[in-house]
mmCIF file of C-alpha atoms in Angstrom:
data_model
loop_
_atom_site.group_PDB
_atom_site.id
_atom_site.type_symbol
_atom_site.label_atom_id
_atom_site.label_comp_id
_atom_site.label_asym_id
_atom_site.label_seq_id
_atom_site.Cartn_x
_atom_site.Cartn_y
_atom_site.Cartn_z
ATOM 1 C CA MET A 115 30.459 23.062 -10.641
ATOM 2 C CA LYS A 116 29.909 19.028 -10.555
ATOM 3 C CA ARG A 117 27.037 18.392 -7.960
ATOM 4 C CA THR A 118 28.435 15.790 -5.380
ATOM 5 C CA ALA A 119 26.057 12.931 -4.756
ATOM 6 C CA LYS A 120 24.559 14.095 -1.527
ATOM 7 C CA GLN A 121 23.430 17.446 -3.231
ATOM 8 C CA GLU A 122 21.979 15.593 -6.187
ATOM 9 C CA LEU A 123 19.561 13.375 -4.265
ATOM 10 C CA VAL A 124 18.808 16.827 -2.460
ATOM 11 C CA ALA A 125 17.617 17.638 -6.298
ATOM 12 C CA LEU A 126 15.556 14.356 -7.156
ATOM 13 C CA TYR A 127 14.024 15.058 -3.803
ATOM 14 C CA PHE A 128 12.580 18.198 -4.233
ATOM 15 C CA ARG A 129 11.636 17.599 -8.587
ATOM 16 C CA TYR A 130 9.486 15.371 -6.763
ATOM 17 C CA ARG A 131 8.154 17.166 -4.368
ATOM 18 C CA GLN A 132 8.036 19.998 -6.617
ATOM 19 C CA LEU A 133 5.167 17.385 -8.999
ATOM 20 C CA VAL A 134 3.845 15.296 -6.008
ATOM 21 C CA GLY A 135 2.469 19.680 -5.518
ATOM 22 C CA ALA A 136 1.210 19.547 -8.904
ATOM 23 C CA ILE A 137 -1.198 17.093 -8.496
ATOM 24 C CA ARG A 138 -2.503 17.872 -5.472
ATOM 25 C CA GLU A 139 -3.694 20.756 -7.005
ATOM 26 C CA THR A 140 -4.868 18.970 -9.451
ATOM 27 C CA PRO A 141 -9.553 19.376 -8.848
ATOM 28 C CA GLY A 142 -10.395 17.346 -6.472
ATOM 29 C CA PHE A 143 -7.334 17.403 -4.268
ATOM 30 C CA GLU A 144 -7.775 20.607 -2.999
ATOM 31 C CA GLY A 145 -9.324 19.112 0.371
ATOM 32 C CA LEU A 146 -5.914 16.878 0.628
ATOM 33 C CA SER A 147 -3.974 18.039 3.428
ATOM 34 C CA PRO A 148 -0.562 16.661 3.891
ATOM 35 C CA ASP A 149 -2.605 14.606 7.449
ATOM 36 C CA HIS A 150 -5.165 13.576 5.070
ATOM 37 C CA GLU A 151 -2.516 12.050 3.089
ATOM 38 C CA GLU A 152 -0.967 10.282 6.107
ATOM 39 C CA LEU A 153 -4.059 8.550 7.589
ATOM 40 C CA LEU A 154 -4.792 7.202 3.412
ATOM 41 C CA ASP A 155 -1.549 6.009 3.712
ATOM 42 C CA VAL A 156 -1.430 4.399 6.645
ATOM 43 C CA VAL A 157 -4.466 2.739 5.328
ATOM 44 C CA CYS A 158 -4.111 1.975 1.814
ATOM 45 C CA GLU A 159 -0.473 0.578 2.775
ATOM 46 C CA HIS A 160 -2.210 -2.523 5.221
ATOM 47 C CA TRP A 161 -5.019 -2.938 2.665
ATOM 48 C CA HIS A 162 -2.251 -3.398 0.030
ATOM 49 C CA ALA A 163 -0.858 -5.401 2.666
ATOM 50 C CA GLY A 164 -3.290 -7.905 2.509
ATOM 51 C CA LYS A 165 -4.938 -6.613 6.264
ATOM 52 C CA PRO A 166 -6.898 -3.880 5.842
ATOM 53 C CA LEU A 167 -8.401 -2.276 8.948
ATOM 54 C CA THR A 168 -11.374 -1.702 9.897
ATOM 55 C CA VAL A 169 -12.969 2.082 11.333
ATOM 56 C CA ARG A 170 -12.508 0.747 15.015
ATOM 57 C CA GLN A 171 -8.778 -0.405 14.360
ATOM 58 C CA VAL A 172 -7.970 3.594 12.393
ATOM 59 C CA MET A 173 -9.366 5.248 15.239
ATOM 60 C CA ASN A 174 -6.924 3.808 17.508
ATOM 61 C CA PHE A 175 -4.296 4.520 15.823
ATOM 62 C CA GLU A 176 -3.497 7.695 18.294
ATOM 63 C CA HIS A 177 -0.311 8.177 17.123
ATOM 64 C CA LEU A 178 -1.510 9.886 14.194
ATOM 65 C CA ALA A 179 -4.285 12.132 15.964
ATOM 66 C CA SER A 180 -7.037 12.233 18.322
ATOM 67 C CA THR A 181 -10.366 10.037 18.226
ATOM 68 C CA VAL A 182 -12.554 12.956 16.288
ATOM 69 C CA THR A 183 -9.862 14.134 14.240
ATOM 70 C CA ILE A 184 -9.186 10.630 12.695
ATOM 71 C CA HIS A 185 -13.112 10.419 12.288
ATOM 72 C CA ARG A 186 -13.058 13.315 10.607
ATOM 73 C CA ARG A 187 -10.429 12.497 8.014
ATOM 74 C CA LEU A 188 -12.015 9.333 8.132
ATOM 75 C CA LYS A 189 -14.981 10.954 6.099
ATOM 76 C CA THR A 190 -13.335 13.491 4.494
ATOM 77 C CA LEU A 191 -11.425 11.199 2.779
ATOM 78 C CA ARG A 192 -15.024 9.375 1.619
ATOM 79 C CA ALA A 193 -16.557 12.702 0.389
ATOM 80 C CA MET A 194 -13.261 13.144 -1.591
ATOM 81 C CA GLU A 195 -14.088 9.124 -2.959
ATOM 82 C CA LEU A 196 -10.476 7.660 -1.984
ATOM 83 C CA ILE A 197 -11.736 5.407 0.599
ATOM 84 C CA ASP A 198 -14.898 3.378 0.958
ATOM 85 C CA LEU A 199 -15.791 0.892 3.378
ATOM 86 C CA GLU A 200 -17.057 -2.541 2.538
ATOM 87 C CA THR A 201 -18.381 -5.514 5.259
ATOM 88 C CA SER A 202 -15.305 -7.591 6.282
ATOM 89 C CA GLN A 203 -16.049 -11.556 4.835
ATOM 90 C CA SER A 204 -15.373 -12.734 8.337
ATOM 91 C CA ASP A 205 -17.452 -10.612 10.704
ATOM 92 C CA SER A 206 -20.449 -8.405 8.678
ATOM 93 C CA ARG A 207 -20.763 -6.426 11.989
ATOM 94 C CA LYS A 208 -17.026 -4.493 11.016
ATOM 95 C CA ARG A 209 -16.206 -2.142 8.718
ATOM 96 C CA GLU A 210 -12.943 -1.821 6.285
ATOM 97 C CA ILE A 211 -11.887 0.119 5.389
ATOM 98 C CA VAL A 212 -10.390 0.376 1.733
ATOM 99 C CA PRO A 213 -9.079 2.983 -1.075
ATOM 100 C CA THR A 214 -11.361 3.506 -4.211
ATOM 101 C CA LYS A 215 -10.096 3.466 -8.411
ATOM 102 C CA ARG A 216 -9.322 7.561 -7.654
ATOM 103 C CA ALA A 217 -7.382 6.090 -4.421
ATOM 104 C CA LEU A 218 -5.310 4.265 -6.299
ATOM 105 C CA ASP A 219 -5.018 6.520 -9.633
ATOM 106 C CA LEU A 220 -3.422 9.370 -6.768
ATOM 107 C CA PHE A 221 -0.659 6.757 -5.805
ATOM 108 C CA SER A 222 0.149 5.809 -9.612
ATOM 109 C CA ALA A 223 0.766 9.468 -9.908
ATOM 110 C CA LYS A 224 2.579 9.436 -7.298
ATOM 111 C CA ALA A 225 4.748 6.247 -8.131
ATOM 112 C CA LYS A 226 5.696 8.205 -12.059
ATOM 113 C CA ALA A 227 6.443 11.074 -10.132
ATOM 114 C CA MET A 228 9.265 9.552 -8.341
ATOM 115 C CA GLN A 229 10.293 8.085 -11.660
ATOM 116 C CA THR A 230 9.900 11.366 -13.803
ATOM 117 C CA ALA A 231 12.202 13.210 -11.063
ATOM 118 C CA SER A 232 14.799 10.687 -11.532
ATOM 119 C CA ARG A 233 15.282 10.624 -14.879
#
């Protein structure tokens, strides 16, 4: 039976999820929950756009979690070596959150999973 366009898209999505699931199971990413990934995505998206967020700014993102939970997740992301804190060039009192090489490798692996799933 021939698949419809919608069925193909659904199949593509689940192939992608399966590949990303394999990435999450690689050593060192065991503690990376979907909530941690969401925070990492938000932080790195701002960094990628040339507008890195400070810790204080992220703590105000109530739509993600409470300030205590966000702080705990940031600590976990740092412990997993996915983010680092750098002194802001515009204000030495501020610490900006930047992705590490490991985080960029994770995003690269996810992008490759998209390419692989679409083949």
